[in-house]
Each structure stands twice: as structure tokens, then as C-alpha cells.
XYZ file of C-alpha atoms in Angstrom:
755
model
C 66.795 -64.490 75.465
C 66.888 -60.808 76.139
C 63.014 -59.965 76.098
C 63.219 -56.466 77.520
C 61.352 -53.737 75.700
C 64.175 -51.449 74.453
C 63.420 -47.926 75.627
C 64.207 -44.919 73.320
C 64.450 -42.130 75.806
C 62.168 -39.261 74.235
C 61.435 -36.776 76.803
C 58.584 -34.452 76.469
C 59.481 -30.980 75.862
C 59.282 -29.251 79.359
C 56.927 -26.624 77.740
C 54.220 -29.405 77.882
C 54.434 -29.552 81.567
C 54.213 -25.962 82.845
C 54.800 -26.940 86.204
C 58.315 -27.718 85.662
C 59.503 -24.067 85.432
C 56.540 -21.991 84.701
C 53.923 -21.659 87.556
C 50.825 -23.325 87.051
C 47.403 -21.861 87.829
C 44.897 -24.275 89.197
C 41.169 -23.479 88.584
C 38.962 -22.094 91.492
C 37.383 -25.763 91.877
C 34.640 -26.478 94.344
C 36.334 -24.667 97.202
C 36.965 -21.340 95.757
C 33.872 -20.935 93.686
C 33.796 -17.267 92.357
C 30.011 -16.627 91.602
C 28.416 -17.629 94.832
C 29.132 -17.548 98.703
C 29.577 -20.895 100.016
C 28.521 -21.831 103.591
C 30.998 -23.380 105.984
C 29.719 -24.950 109.341
C 31.794 -25.721 112.255
C 30.420 -27.849 115.109
C 32.201 -27.843 118.271
C 31.602 -28.475 121.927
C 30.314 -24.993 123.503
C 32.867 -25.342 126.347
C 35.818 -25.844 123.907
C 34.685 -22.794 121.942
C 34.581 -20.779 125.007
C 37.918 -21.773 126.020
C 39.387 -20.925 122.607
C 37.935 -17.498 122.910
C 39.278 -17.007 126.316
C 42.851 -18.114 125.288
C 43.070 -16.153 122.073
C 46.839 -16.256 121.600
C 46.810 -20.283 121.593
C 47.404 -22.403 118.465
C 45.953 -25.512 120.002
C 43.844 -27.382 117.599
C 40.576 -28.945 118.839
C 38.363 -31.513 117.248
C 35.337 -30.298 115.401
C 32.989 -31.171 112.502
C 33.208 -29.283 109.194
C 30.433 -29.044 106.798
C 30.924 -27.405 103.432
C 28.163 -26.591 100.874
C 28.200 -24.375 97.646
C 25.207 -25.244 95.990
C 26.758 -27.870 93.959
C 28.059 -30.058 96.793
C 27.442 -30.733 100.456
C 29.960 -32.562 102.588
C 30.638 -33.413 106.060
C 34.095 -34.189 107.673
C 34.381 -35.107 111.212
C 37.532 -34.956 113.503
C 38.727 -31.964 111.804
C 41.177 -29.550 113.606
C 39.896 -25.889 114.497
C 41.626 -22.899 115.950
C 42.197 -19.271 115.777
C 44.833 -17.647 113.410
C 46.259 -14.298 112.596
C 48.016 -11.549 114.442
C 45.809 -8.521 115.641
C 42.653 -10.134 114.599
C 42.955 -12.489 117.671
C 41.992 -9.490 119.826
C 39.327 -8.316 117.710
C 35.858 -9.454 118.270
C 35.605 -10.860 114.749
C 38.162 -13.674 114.850
C 39.977 -15.475 111.992
C 40.095 -19.310 111.722
C 42.194 -22.050 110.611
C 40.688 -25.356 109.655
C 42.973 -28.357 109.366
C 41.685 -31.496 107.785
C 44.816 -33.626 108.549
C 45.220 -32.940 112.352
C 43.714 -36.389 113.420
C 43.824 -38.254 110.145
C 47.444 -38.107 108.708
C 47.451 -37.160 104.913
C 43.584 -36.398 104.812
C 42.714 -33.828 102.248
C 39.556 -32.139 101.365
C 39.491 -31.404 97.430
C 43.411 -31.469 97.778
C 43.483 -29.112 100.663
C 44.929 -29.864 104.039
C 44.035 -26.443 105.634
C 41.794 -23.604 105.125
C 42.364 -20.045 106.178
C 39.243 -18.059 106.991
C 39.881 -14.355 107.521
C 37.527 -12.128 109.285
C 38.765 -8.866 107.439
C 37.716 -6.748 110.443
C 39.888 -3.829 109.549
C 38.330 -3.577 105.934
C 34.732 -2.062 105.879
C 34.530 -3.204 102.119
C 35.342 -6.838 102.949
C 36.809 -7.110 99.775
C 40.292 -5.670 99.375
C 42.456 -8.576 99.824
C 40.353 -10.735 97.304
C 40.836 -7.943 94.777
C 44.649 -7.932 95.484
C 44.699 -11.563 95.063
C 42.855 -11.399 91.865
C 45.115 -8.754 90.487
C 48.395 -10.753 91.245
C 46.729 -13.747 89.390
C 45.799 -11.750 86.480
C 49.388 -10.618 86.210
C 50.573 -14.303 85.855
C 51.677 -14.763 89.530
C 51.272 -18.022 91.401
C 49.376 -16.699 94.457
C 46.657 -18.339 96.664
C 43.231 -18.565 95.488
C 40.268 -16.813 97.499
C 36.595 -16.291 97.684
C 33.926 -15.197 100.126
C 32.224 -17.537 102.523
C 29.662 -17.393 105.278
C 30.725 -18.896 108.523
C 28.616 -20.600 111.006
C 29.542 -22.166 114.180
C 27.087 -24.428 116.006
C 24.442 -23.064 113.877
C 25.220 -19.345 114.915
C 26.169 -17.083 112.055
C 29.586 -15.653 112.655
C 29.731 -13.465 109.462
C 31.227 -12.832 106.106
C 34.856 -14.222 105.717
C 37.289 -14.498 103.074
C 38.644 -18.011 102.442
C 42.321 -17.732 101.297
C 44.438 -20.888 100.212
C 46.885 -21.929 102.491
C 50.500 -21.794 101.469
C 52.123 -25.185 102.282
C 53.533 -28.257 100.573
C 50.265 -28.718 98.806
C 50.265 -25.173 97.405
C 53.935 -25.137 95.925
C 53.368 -28.660 94.532
C 50.292 -27.237 92.536
C 52.078 -24.279 91.343
C 55.735 -25.612 90.829
C 55.316 -29.425 90.274
C 57.388 -30.150 93.256
C 57.358 -29.567 97.191
C 60.785 -30.870 98.336
C 62.426 -27.536 98.428
C 62.712 -25.248 101.606
C 59.686 -23.045 102.303
C 60.152 -20.285 104.572
C 57.244 -18.205 106.311
C 58.820 -14.652 106.679
C 57.181 -12.477 109.139
C 58.168 -9.207 111.102
C 61.082 -8.268 110.982
C 62.204 -10.341 108.071
C 64.419 -7.783 106.116
C 66.618 -10.375 104.522
C 69.586 -8.344 105.854
C 73.066 -10.069 106.098
C 73.885 -11.213 109.650
C 76.889 -13.375 108.740
C 77.722 -16.934 107.312
C 76.534 -18.786 110.307
C 73.073 -20.299 109.675
C 71.894 -20.233 113.190
C 71.917 -16.388 112.894
C 68.878 -16.619 110.753
C 66.951 -18.836 113.214
C 66.283 -15.697 115.376
C 62.683 -15.327 116.957
C 60.144 -12.654 117.355
C 57.700 -13.502 120.067
C 57.151 -17.210 120.052
C 58.045 -17.785 116.315
C 61.083 -17.654 114.180
C 61.407 -14.647 111.660
C 62.208 -17.025 108.978
C 60.217 -20.237 109.846
C 61.313 -23.264 107.901
C 57.924 -25.077 107.131
C 58.189 -28.270 105.119
C 61.599 -29.600 105.905
C 62.594 -31.672 109.035
C 66.302 -30.846 108.642
C 66.328 -27.293 110.066
C 69.023 -26.477 107.554
C 69.084 -22.758 106.637
C 72.131 -23.193 104.025
C 70.281 -22.239 101.067
C 68.590 -19.415 102.611
C 71.827 -17.976 103.776
C 73.338 -18.307 100.382
C 70.419 -16.168 99.045
C 70.951 -13.533 101.538
C 74.730 -13.448 100.959
C 74.225 -12.917 97.305
C 71.607 -10.334 97.689
C 73.498 -8.170 100.211
C 77.342 -8.704 99.357
C 77.519 -8.959 95.573
C 78.634 -5.836 93.829
C 75.700 -4.065 91.871
C 77.471 -4.581 88.442
C 77.486 -8.473 89.088
C 74.330 -8.646 91.003
C 72.160 -9.802 88.020
C 74.140 -12.739 86.966
C 74.665 -13.910 90.625
C 71.220 -13.295 92.045
C 69.287 -14.981 89.046
C 71.256 -18.263 90.029
C 69.343 -18.240 93.341
C 66.189 -16.136 92.972
C 63.488 -15.656 90.491
C 64.004 -12.037 89.988
C 61.390 -11.248 87.277
C 58.384 -12.511 89.018
C 59.423 -10.663 92.189
C 59.706 -7.388 90.284
C 56.061 -7.914 88.997
C 54.928 -8.687 92.646
C 56.583 -5.389 93.890
C 54.912 -3.361 91.118
C 51.374 -4.735 92.056
C 52.200 -4.137 95.852
C 53.020 -0.487 95.171
C 49.958 -0.214 92.755
C 47.588 -1.652 95.381
C 49.078 0.367 98.339
C 50.420 -2.687 100.050
C 52.435 -1.640 102.734
C 52.282 -4.700 105.096
C 54.767 -6.499 103.014
C 58.428 -6.949 102.611
C 59.242 -3.568 101.040
C 57.852 -1.342 103.795
C 57.165 -3.417 106.810
C 59.477 -6.398 106.418
C 56.387 -8.808 106.785
C 54.088 -11.405 105.061
C 55.818 -13.223 102.548
C 57.103 -16.763 101.743
C 60.096 -17.999 100.137
C 60.111 -21.280 98.283
C 63.195 -22.912 96.892
C 61.848 -24.348 93.447
C 63.799 -27.618 93.169
C 63.005 -27.521 89.340
C 65.037 -24.349 88.909
C 67.127 -24.100 92.040
C 65.780 -20.560 92.408
C 63.698 -19.090 95.260
C 60.366 -18.102 94.413
C 58.688 -14.857 96.402
C 55.258 -15.664 97.460
C 52.959 -12.749 98.862
C 50.992 -13.318 101.921
C 48.202 -11.554 103.813
C 47.265 -8.600 101.694
C 44.235 -6.810 103.723
C 46.171 -3.662 104.504
C 45.835 -2.120 100.930
C 43.940 0.334 98.841
C 44.152 3.006 101.291
C 44.051 1.248 104.829
C 46.824 3.295 106.683
C 47.951 3.207 110.314
C 51.270 5.377 109.756
C 49.902 8.804 108.486
C 51.297 8.115 104.978
C 49.308 8.622 101.818
C 49.756 5.496 99.956
C 48.172 6.820 96.851
C 50.859 9.153 96.003
C 53.862 7.670 97.760
C 56.947 7.551 95.430
C 57.019 4.125 93.658
C 60.741 3.923 93.788
C 60.885 4.612 97.429
C 58.374 2.415 98.890
C 60.426 1.192 101.729
C 60.863 3.360 104.985
C 63.093 6.520 104.537
C 65.108 5.891 107.689
C 68.673 5.354 106.858
C 68.707 2.274 109.402
C 66.136 0.412 107.638
C 67.416 -2.226 105.273
C 65.222 -3.883 102.466
C 68.100 -5.188 100.221
C 65.559 -7.059 97.941
C 63.889 -3.988 96.892
C 66.525 -1.223 97.352
C 69.502 -3.119 95.652
C 67.253 -4.210 92.746
C 66.399 -0.706 92.393
C 70.044 0.233 91.814
C 70.468 -2.193 88.900
C 69.234 -0.104 85.933
C 67.636 -3.064 83.988
C 65.834 -4.214 87.000
C 64.398 -0.659 87.660
C 63.373 -0.421 84.097
C 61.644 -3.921 84.319
C 59.863 -2.713 87.547
C 58.663 0.339 85.753
C 57.425 -1.751 82.721
C 55.435 -4.227 84.814
C 53.927 -1.166 86.733
C 52.797 0.422 83.592
C 51.648 -2.871 82.246
C 49.673 -3.719 85.142
C 47.818 -0.248 84.903
C 47.010 -0.635 81.278
C 45.994 -4.235 81.578
C 44.423 -4.407 85.050
C 44.120 -1.629 87.581
C 43.451 1.042 84.990
C 40.687 -0.688 83.227
C 36.909 -0.547 83.456
C 36.939 -4.336 83.933
C 38.490 -4.270 87.187
C 35.896 -1.629 88.446
C 32.989 -3.773 87.080
C 34.310 -6.683 88.950
C 34.604 -4.821 92.086
C 31.076 -3.569 91.714
C 29.871 -7.299 90.936
C 31.505 -8.540 94.025
C 30.039 -5.649 96.074
C 26.539 -6.749 94.911
C 27.244 -10.446 95.581
C 28.225 -9.674 99.470
C 26.031 -6.643 100.277
C 22.999 -8.576 101.296
C 25.009 -10.471 103.723
C 26.423 -7.527 105.625
C 23.518 -6.518 107.727
C 23.193 -10.043 109.090
C 26.979 -10.322 110.052
C 26.822 -9.948 113.734
C 30.623 -9.120 114.206
C 30.921 -6.647 111.374
C 29.938 -3.606 113.534
C 31.828 -4.666 116.655
C 35.404 -3.345 116.173
C 34.888 -0.015 114.644
C 31.073 0.464 114.509
C 30.869 -0.311 110.827
C 27.356 -0.543 109.407
C 25.771 -1.038 105.996
C 26.158 2.578 105.356
C 30.037 2.320 106.176
C 29.973 -0.839 103.682
C 28.443 1.101 100.887
C 30.307 4.282 101.287
C 33.757 2.467 101.646
C 33.845 1.872 97.978
C 33.562 5.462 96.931
C 34.854 7.505 100.028
C 36.875 7.408 103.031
C 35.067 6.262 106.175
C 37.573 7.824 108.806
C 40.042 6.592 111.215
C 42.379 3.906 109.318
C 40.324 3.838 106.099
C 41.690 7.009 104.495
C 40.431 6.173 100.922
C 37.514 4.815 99.288
C 38.521 1.753 97.138
C 37.623 2.998 93.692
C 39.070 6.555 94.336
C 42.239 5.043 95.565
C 42.718 2.920 92.557
C 42.205 5.896 90.322
C 44.384 8.125 92.296
C 47.270 5.542 92.779
C 47.269 4.887 88.994
C 47.511 8.560 88.120
C 50.218 9.234 90.676
C 52.251 6.139 89.639
C 52.217 6.828 86.046
C 53.348 10.519 86.672
C 56.400 9.170 88.671
C 57.422 6.579 86.137
C 60.854 7.164 84.713
C 61.190 7.445 80.833
C 63.354 4.793 79.231
C 63.193 1.672 77.396
C 63.292 -1.720 79.237
C 65.435 -4.393 77.738
C 63.218 -7.632 76.870
C 62.534 -9.867 79.682
C 63.705 -13.535 79.256
C 62.791 -16.163 81.778
C 61.737 -19.891 81.986
C 64.455 -21.088 79.717
C 64.139 -24.820 79.089
C 65.040 -27.550 76.886
C 64.000 -31.139 76.378
C 67.086 -33.049 77.616
C 67.448 -34.810 74.182
C 69.478 -37.887 73.761
C 71.762 -38.449 70.756
C 69.689 -38.717 67.714
C 66.802 -36.601 68.857
C 66.036 -33.065 68.152
C 67.114 -30.673 70.622
C 64.244 -28.286 71.520
C 64.784 -25.010 73.399
C 62.056 -22.839 74.720
C 61.911 -19.570 76.494
C 59.514 -16.962 77.679
C 60.223 -13.535 76.237
C 58.050 -10.265 76.623
C 58.579 -6.639 75.790
C 56.907 -3.378 75.069
C 57.324 -4.344 71.458
C 54.715 -6.717 70.278
C 57.170 -8.968 68.315
C 60.727 -8.608 69.715
C 63.395 -10.459 67.738
C 64.362 -13.743 69.747
C 67.351 -16.114 68.728
C 68.947 -19.157 70.272
C 72.518 -18.508 70.610
C 74.534 -21.982 70.600
C 77.834 -23.430 69.960
C 78.933 -27.008 69.690
C 82.059 -28.274 71.521
C 83.246 -24.822 72.223
C 83.392 -24.006 68.464
C 82.078 -20.575 66.951
C 78.822 -19.268 68.132
C 75.782 -19.514 65.891
C 72.321 -18.372 66.060
C 68.887 -19.516 64.977
C 65.494 -17.517 65.032
C 63.041 -18.626 67.812
C 59.446 -18.354 66.963
C 56.078 -18.107 68.785
C 53.783 -19.420 66.253
C 52.982 -22.939 67.421
C 55.451 -24.492 64.990
C 58.771 -24.525 66.662
C 58.048 -26.749 69.876
C 56.807 -23.451 71.580
C 53.312 -24.560 72.351
C 50.152 -22.316 71.424
C 51.003 -19.468 69.292
C 51.146 -15.926 70.639
C 51.748 -17.203 74.317
C 55.176 -15.461 74.567
C 56.841 -18.822 74.630
C 59.429 -18.749 71.902
C 60.871 -22.053 70.601
C 63.592 -23.333 68.212
C 65.029 -26.872 67.230
C 68.530 -28.074 66.564
C 69.453 -31.404 64.973
C 72.125 -33.478 63.360
C 74.704 -33.221 66.247
C 77.071 -36.138 66.893
C 77.447 -38.498 69.908
C 78.871 -36.855 73.020
C 78.541 -33.174 71.508
C 78.419 -30.636 74.130
C 75.782 -27.818 73.330
C 75.924 -24.509 75.059
C 73.204 -22.187 74.606
C 71.774 -18.708 75.540
C 68.750 -16.802 74.589
C 68.974 -13.410 73.078
C 66.006 -10.978 72.498
C 66.278 -7.388 71.080
C 63.446 -4.854 70.698
C 63.177 -2.091 68.026
C 65.035 0.520 70.135
C 68.167 -1.672 70.094
C 67.788 -2.880 73.628
C 69.333 -6.302 74.060
C 68.942 -9.047 76.821
C 71.197 -12.071 76.707
C 70.218 -14.856 79.294
C 71.489 -16.767 81.243
C 74.778 -15.084 81.825
C 76.567 -18.319 81.783
C 75.415 -20.602 79.003
C 73.519 -23.657 79.736
C 75.394 -26.869 78.814
C 73.930 -30.298 77.562
C 75.873 -33.273 76.481
C 74.259 -35.756 73.869
C 74.641 -39.148 74.982
C 73.140 -42.288 73.947
C 69.536 -43.080 74.535
C 68.920 -45.163 77.687
C 68.090 -48.850 77.115
C 68.189 -50.232 80.619
C 65.318 -52.668 81.036
C 64.137 -51.235 84.483
C 60.513 -50.323 84.811
C 58.461 -48.412 87.509
C 56.070 -51.448 87.533
C 53.533 -50.768 90.239
C 53.267 -48.542 93.419
C 50.848 -47.798 96.337
C 50.472 -44.034 97.504
C 48.177 -45.010 100.515
C 48.987 -48.213 102.254
C 47.340 -48.872 105.554
C 47.018 -52.781 105.571
C 48.459 -54.119 102.177
C 51.889 -55.004 103.091
C 54.262 -54.126 106.066
C 58.017 -53.074 105.611
C 60.735 -54.914 107.824
C 59.665 -52.681 110.684
C 56.070 -53.653 110.623
C 55.090 -50.283 109.395
C 52.573 -49.872 106.478
C 54.318 -47.356 104.069
C 53.937 -46.285 100.575
C 55.973 -48.363 98.211
C 57.231 -48.450 94.494
C 58.125 -51.699 92.774
C 60.926 -51.764 90.239
C 60.917 -54.508 87.640
C 63.845 -55.839 85.653
C 62.384 -57.072 82.133
C 65.713 -58.393 80.926
C 67.291 -61.759 81.015
C 70.476 -60.675 82.945
C 70.694 -59.050 86.361
C 70.934 -55.262 86.256
C 72.790 -53.236 88.804
C 71.075 -50.251 90.453
C 74.430 -48.670 91.289
C 74.518 -45.086 90.040
C 70.781 -45.002 89.752
C 68.290 -42.564 91.289
C 64.588 -42.779 92.191
C 62.590 -39.569 92.542
C 59.043 -38.282 93.143
C 60.004 -34.952 91.223
C 61.220 -35.190 87.617
C 62.815 -31.779 88.099
C 64.906 -33.087 90.981
C 66.328 -36.344 89.737
C 68.835 -37.324 92.412
C 66.570 -37.394 95.401
C 67.128 -40.915 96.466
C 70.339 -42.939 95.432
C 69.092 -46.502 94.984
C 70.907 -49.232 96.832
C 73.919 -50.705 95.240
C 72.290 -54.164 94.575
C 71.083 -55.815 91.442
C 67.702 -56.540 90.278
C 67.425 -60.296 89.215
C 66.335 -61.182 85.674
C 62.755 -60.786 85.200
C 62.693 -59.825 89.084
C 61.377 -57.315 91.332
C 62.728 -54.934 94.021
C 60.398 -52.937 96.489
C 61.400 -49.473 97.591
C 59.604 -47.882 100.648
C 58.602 -44.277 100.158
C 58.260 -43.470 103.615
C 60.763 -40.438 104.168
C 62.432 -42.568 106.627
C 66.075 -43.251 105.023
C 67.617 -44.041 108.394
C 65.359 -47.246 108.303
C 67.548 -48.876 105.403
C 68.706 -48.573 101.943
C 65.560 -49.381 100.366
C 63.715 -46.467 102.352
C 63.431 -43.483 100.206
C 63.495 -39.740 101.783
C 60.125 -38.844 100.496
C 56.355 -40.107 100.687
C 54.164 -40.470 97.638
C 51.381 -37.878 97.250
C 47.911 -39.498 97.164
C 46.547 -36.640 94.975
C 49.110 -37.479 92.342
C 52.451 -36.715 91.173
C 55.607 -37.878 89.271
C 57.899 -40.715 89.595
C 61.252 -41.391 87.750
C 64.312 -43.549 87.551
C 67.531 -41.610 86.394
C 70.897 -42.486 85.739
C 73.912 -40.784 87.388
C 74.864 -37.119 87.010
C 77.757 -37.940 84.419
C 75.146 -38.984 81.966
C 73.160 -35.789 82.707
C 70.632 -37.647 84.728
C 69.243 -39.354 81.871
C 65.878 -40.780 82.350
C 65.507 -44.628 82.425
C 61.544 -44.629 82.983
C 58.932 -42.419 84.440
C 55.297 -42.451 85.271
C 52.948 -39.462 86.202
C 49.873 -40.428 88.129
C 46.747 -38.909 89.375
C 44.619 -39.483 92.526
C 45.011 -42.621 94.370
C 42.696 -44.635 96.536
C 43.415 -46.441 99.961
C 45.053 -49.903 99.750
C 44.572 -49.909 95.940
C 47.865 -49.919 93.996
C 48.589 -48.666 90.256
C 50.604 -50.852 88.130
C 51.186 -51.880 84.351
C 48.496 -54.415 83.308
C 51.460 -56.657 82.055
C 54.889 -56.295 83.490
C 56.739 -53.704 81.442
C 53.869 -53.096 79.290
C 52.651 -49.593 78.651
C 49.001 -49.768 79.916
C 48.340 -49.060 83.479
C 45.500 -50.173 85.698
C 44.476 -50.191 89.354
C 44.881 -53.314 91.358
C 42.295 -54.096 94.071
C 44.491 -56.995 94.979
C 48.086 -55.497 94.752
C 51.012 -57.671 93.654
C 54.113 -56.060 95.450
C 57.218 -57.933 94.582
C 55.293 -60.164 92.253
C 54.092 -60.313 88.645
C 51.258 -58.250 87.482
C 50.394 -60.820 84.997
C 48.854 -63.240 87.507
C 46.187 -60.887 88.858
C 45.859 -58.333 86.264
C 42.209 -59.428 85.569
C 41.238 -58.076 88.867
C 42.240 -54.601 88.074
C 40.083 -51.975 86.733
C 41.603 -49.997 83.773
C 42.460 -46.489 84.447
C 41.080 -44.247 81.838
C 44.030 -42.247 80.222
C 43.591 -38.461 79.289
C 42.595 -37.732 75.653
C 45.659 -37.492 73.651
C 46.715 -33.859 72.631
C 48.869 -33.323 69.438
C 50.759 -30.293 68.779
C 51.618 -28.227 66.867
C 48.545 -28.867 64.812
C 48.205 -27.468 62.128
C 51.971 -27.867 61.715
C 54.991 -27.131 59.443
C 57.314 -28.574 61.518
C 59.268 -31.844 61.263
C 57.445 -33.631 64.222
C 54.238 -33.305 66.025
C 54.367 -33.980 69.796
C 51.980 -36.031 72.037
C 50.703 -35.173 75.455
C 51.482 -38.841 76.762
C 53.271 -41.957 75.540
C 51.026 -43.707 73.017
C 51.300 -46.458 70.102
C 49.942 -44.801 66.912
C 49.208 -45.532 63.300
C 49.493 -42.774 60.817
C 47.261 -42.761 57.824
C 46.698 -40.676 54.658
C 43.201 -39.230 54.198
C 42.392 -42.295 51.856
C 43.173 -44.650 54.623
C 46.640 -45.904 53.557
C 48.771 -46.553 56.505
C 51.888 -44.484 56.170
C 53.902 -45.122 59.397
C 53.389 -46.633 62.998
C 55.330 -46.666 66.187
C 55.053 -47.985 69.808
C 55.514 -46.042 72.938
C 56.050 -42.674 71.292
C 55.917 -39.069 72.595
C 56.140 -37.640 69.088
C 55.809 -38.523 65.360
C 58.352 -37.683 62.646
C 56.387 -36.183 59.665
C 59.255 -34.636 58.011
C 59.011 -36.620 54.888
C 55.338 -35.879 54.303
C 53.876 -33.653 51.788
C 51.430 -31.013 52.928
C 48.022 -32.224 53.261
C 45.570 -33.893 55.843
C 46.499 -37.034 57.686
C 44.670 -39.416 60.216
C 46.480 -40.404 63.558
C 45.123 -43.209 65.361
C 46.069 -43.636 68.876
C 46.370 -46.747 70.848
C 43.093 -45.907 72.657
C 41.212 -45.698 69.362
C 41.100 -41.986 69.385
C 41.520 -40.407 65.886
C 43.081 -37.098 65.319
C 43.230 -35.104 61.903
C 46.599 -33.539 61.470
C 47.016 -30.583 59.063
C 50.383 -30.263 57.496
C 51.335 -27.098 55.698
């Protein structure tokens, strides 16, 4: 008898998991506390430390002990890598340092971080500029590193006040975009993104002992996607550039970065100095993301004899005709992009750099770090800075390369920038277009981020079915249209009643009161409504940190994933995919074998596909990520099963309490390749996150859940109205306005108000 649980594939609207397309913004946490100055201690053999200071260009890491305390925690980690970092700072008395927690213990992290960057800020007498810039980026909604001030001690000797800046690596991009399987390039001088030809080898040129475009988190050394970006950027006619470039690059977020760079006087960046940025190919969108890096040469720091406070905002790049900066100069040739750049610049002034709030935050930080400055032994050693230099640097120039006081520069730059802005109306910005990948019979929900100078631009979903006539439906940002919280600039609309195999094409249109119109994307998004997936395959158990539990056929202890067939017939895995990134479903084609009825197959997540057909080209993240089984491309990569997990422990697996059930627990005695039923009593129940329900209050036909749950819906008098198992939403279209009670599987009761 077929005893599988038939799965109705109800995917959560991607808006509920912002990491899919919109960047996420992790909180400061313990490492980047904002209200105090944590202490970092490094203990290293004195002879080793002397060698490091005698060989400043070396990147050799040496064993050390790391101690971190912030008033709430005090931790000690041994066998930590320690070395110098930076460029010119290596030759300055006050060095900058890199801490690596995973150098001698593979995969080790400290509060989710593998590395820390401790920057000496020796050029900046205020010791604050870069932290202020990072804060401005973040306030503007850009996915940039976190930062704070720390006191650094080595062998109990005080080495000074430092800025601790989050390292950009696979952990960083995973925390912002929800994936880390795309190409990440560190781009340093002279990275101008100029076209060198179609041969990828041409872009592996070096400067000194490093590549100009250094591929960081891929072992394939394949520059194909970078070459494609550079080709589109340089060789596409200007009138076609928006449509082609937006396929491969997140233009709008870059324009916002560029506007803030100009406002903060950041010249040691791509636009002026072809330096200091990362490019990450976000596999959820297939677009490259621009990530700024190293922002201490800002707010009036100058080495070129240029007044950055008054420099023309549209001509930030060098004036030499031979200098190429296509990512800025070509975008400024597109009228809509130029207008958007202007809009972002004025927006940043009105909301951030021109506010008293920014000045107050600067003075608060000044008060926080000022008592530390007189005790910093390296602060005066490069330029003779002293406490007077520190105090004055906030209000006046201090000579040499510090041409402006911090606060006067901000005022002058804001005033000059506003005087240079061109008049005109920017068309509405449309980005982060998403839909919920609905199956036949489900509501098709579409969302998009839209902003404009108008408080409430008109937004519509333009769609057609099977190439028939185009129709439109109003999109709303009121919390009732699948759009998330009201007023967050995410607009939503819902379609329903389509037939099996209907092909939906869609675009988003936005218009402002001045009749400026945007229509995105240039080529309509297509989606085919196919049957819900009812394969009885489940991700049944997995282990993300295996050191002695079970070895593969090569004797290696690797991460593993168990797939279970809950049916009474074998199920072929031909045409199915396994992934650790739901935004990239086709990462690993499962082997062309069948899973026996009520049987199990183990897949090794070891990033060693050459070892066999059951070895996936990825490893599992111990800190948490997504797992999914998908059907082939012809089905639109329809989801078969998925699970999102949190932090894991060494040699402890996570699995379903009963095979194919919905309740997950931790197993101190894992059962790879065997039934979970036998030993489920040895597991400790993983506590699920509280259920969130939205929109609530609601006038929509459904309410959505933050995770799969069984539920019962009662009237306010206690009468059972409806119930469902393993649901991600509840149909309330048949209910009258009123108050209802939803009881979730874990006993949580939520009051639902229906308008």
C-alpha cells in the first residue's frame, strides 16, 4: 500500500526570505557591538612577532591565542592564525592585522566568522572615517561589512585603537544574499573593468604578487562570467545597455554606492582609483553585486591635491582621456541611470549626510573613543598626531593629507553636491522582482521593490497568459497583497484561476505623478503552471559536521545527506537535483539510480564530485543553510522537498523524528542509511521558531506562515472551522470579517483579524 505523504508543493513567497534576492542585514551581534569598545588580546611567541615586524610584506600566518571580551562575553581560542594585512599600512609603525580562526582547524568559526580585519587607521587622525562610511552605506540599505572600534593588545602590551571591519568572504555573501556558490572577485588596483578581449586568461593579469581580479571562493579558476559582465558593460550600445546590463549586474544598488562614494569623498575606489571593491555573482539572481571595500580615504583625506568637497559629482573619475572607468562613465551616459544616481545622492543628503542625526552619531563616537587616544602608543608615530590633532580633526584640517575637518567636509560636500545636481525627474526605481513559483491550483503571487520621489507611485503587474492580450492588476504596499509589512516599498499582487500548463508572462510597471514610467524587466519573466509535485522523496536526515560518525567509500568523514523514499514503489532519481541553495536548484544532478521502496540513499556533501556519483559539489554549512530536492528544468525546477536548518553540532545529525514526518530533532546517535524510528527516542527535540502569520490584520484571501505547520482554525467562540497538515498558508477567502483563532502544531495560538 502506498503509504507516502502526498506533498502539495506550496512554496513560501520569496519575500518572506529576503536573502533570496533582497540583501539581508545581520545585527551587530557580540563581535560588532556599537555602544562599547571591546578588547582583543593576541598572545604569540615574541620571536615570531619580531619576525612578522621584520618581514612586513609576508602573508604567512602564525599560531597565536585569541581572547575577546566586550563586557558580556569573554572567550579564548587557541591555535588561531595571525598576520599583517593591508597595503601602505604594512610600512607604517601602526600595522593592521588579520585574525583567522580556521587556519589550523578547518571550518572553525567564532560567532559565525572565520576571519577578522583589524585596521590601524594610521592616516586618519579622527580614527573614525571608515566606520562612519560603513554606517552610511548600511543606512542606505546596502549590504556592506559591519564595523566597530576595538582595543588591541599583543602579549599584554597595548597596541592601540583599531577599527574591526567584517571580512568579505563566502560567509559574508551567504549572510547577505543567502548563497555563497557564486564567483567572488576581490578587485584591486588597477581594476578598471576595461575590455581586454574575449579570452578569460587576459583577465588573470597580476599587479605585484596578486591578481587584479582575484577569484576568492571558487577552485575552478573560471573567469567566464566576469568576462561576460565586462563585455556587456563595454561593448553594448548605450541605448541597449540597460536591458543587457541588468541581466548580469545589480545596477540600482551600484548607483546608490556610487552616490555615497561621491558624498563621502571616497576616491580610493573604483570610480577614481580603480581599486578596492568586490564583485559577487549572486546565484539567486544571476547578477553581479558590487561590494565596496576599504573606505578610510574619505571625508577630506587627500594625496592628489584635489578638493574632494567640491569635485563635480558626475565627473568623479580621472579627467585623463586614457583613463577607463566604464562602470561609472557609461552608466552616466544613460539618462535614466544618471537621473537615478542624482536621486540617490539627494536622497542620501536629505536622509543621512545632511541630518543632525549623523552629526550627533559622530560626536557620540568621538566621546566613546577619545579617552583611549592618549594611551594609544602608535597613534603619534607616523604623522606626529596627538590628542589635540584628534580633537581638531573633527572641526578643522590638521595639515598634510588631512585637508578638511570631518564635520566641515560633510557640510561643504552636501552643499556643493546639491548645487551640482541636474534638474529633472527620475523614473521610478523597480528592483527585486520575485514570484512564488506557484504550481497549478495555487495563487500566483508577485512582488517587487519600487521607490520614487513620489510617496505613492502607481504600480501595476502587467501580465498575459499564453501570449494572449496583456492585462494589468494594481500592486499594493499595504500588507494585504502578499507584499509583507505595509509601507516597506515592497508591492504585491496575486493572480489565480489559471489552467494547467498555462504560461504566465509578467513585467512590473511604475508611474509617478510627472508621467515618468518604468517597465521592468525588459524581457518578461515567464512561468509555467504545472502539477504540484507528489514524489514521496524526503530529505530525512543530514550531518553538517562529521568527524567520526560514518566514513565514505574512500575512508573520509564528510558531511552527508540522507534521502528517504516513503512510497511502496522504487523512485528513480533521474532528472532530480540536490542543492544547498534554493535559489540555485541545479547544483548537483542526483545519480541515475532508484531509491528502494521505504529505502534510503546517502549523498556525501564533500565538494569532491570526482570521487563518485553520490558526491555533491558542495559542503554543508555548520552555521545553517538550505537543502532542497528539485525536479529538472522542464518542470521549472519544481520543488520536491526542502529544509532550512540552523547551527549544527559536531557529530550530531538532524533528522525527522519519524521517517518522512514533519517534526525535526537532533540525533546524538545518528542513523545514516537507516530508519529514524528505531532511535528517535535518543534525539533531543529541536525547538522551532515561533510561527509568524501575515498579513494580519488581513483582507486577503489567504494568510501566510513563516514555516510549515499543522493548524486548526477556530471561531472566537471555539468552533472548529477548518484544519490542515503541513501547510504554509491558510485559505480564509470564505470567512466573514471578524476575529479568529489559529492554533499551530506546537500549541501556539495566534489571533487573526479579518477585515
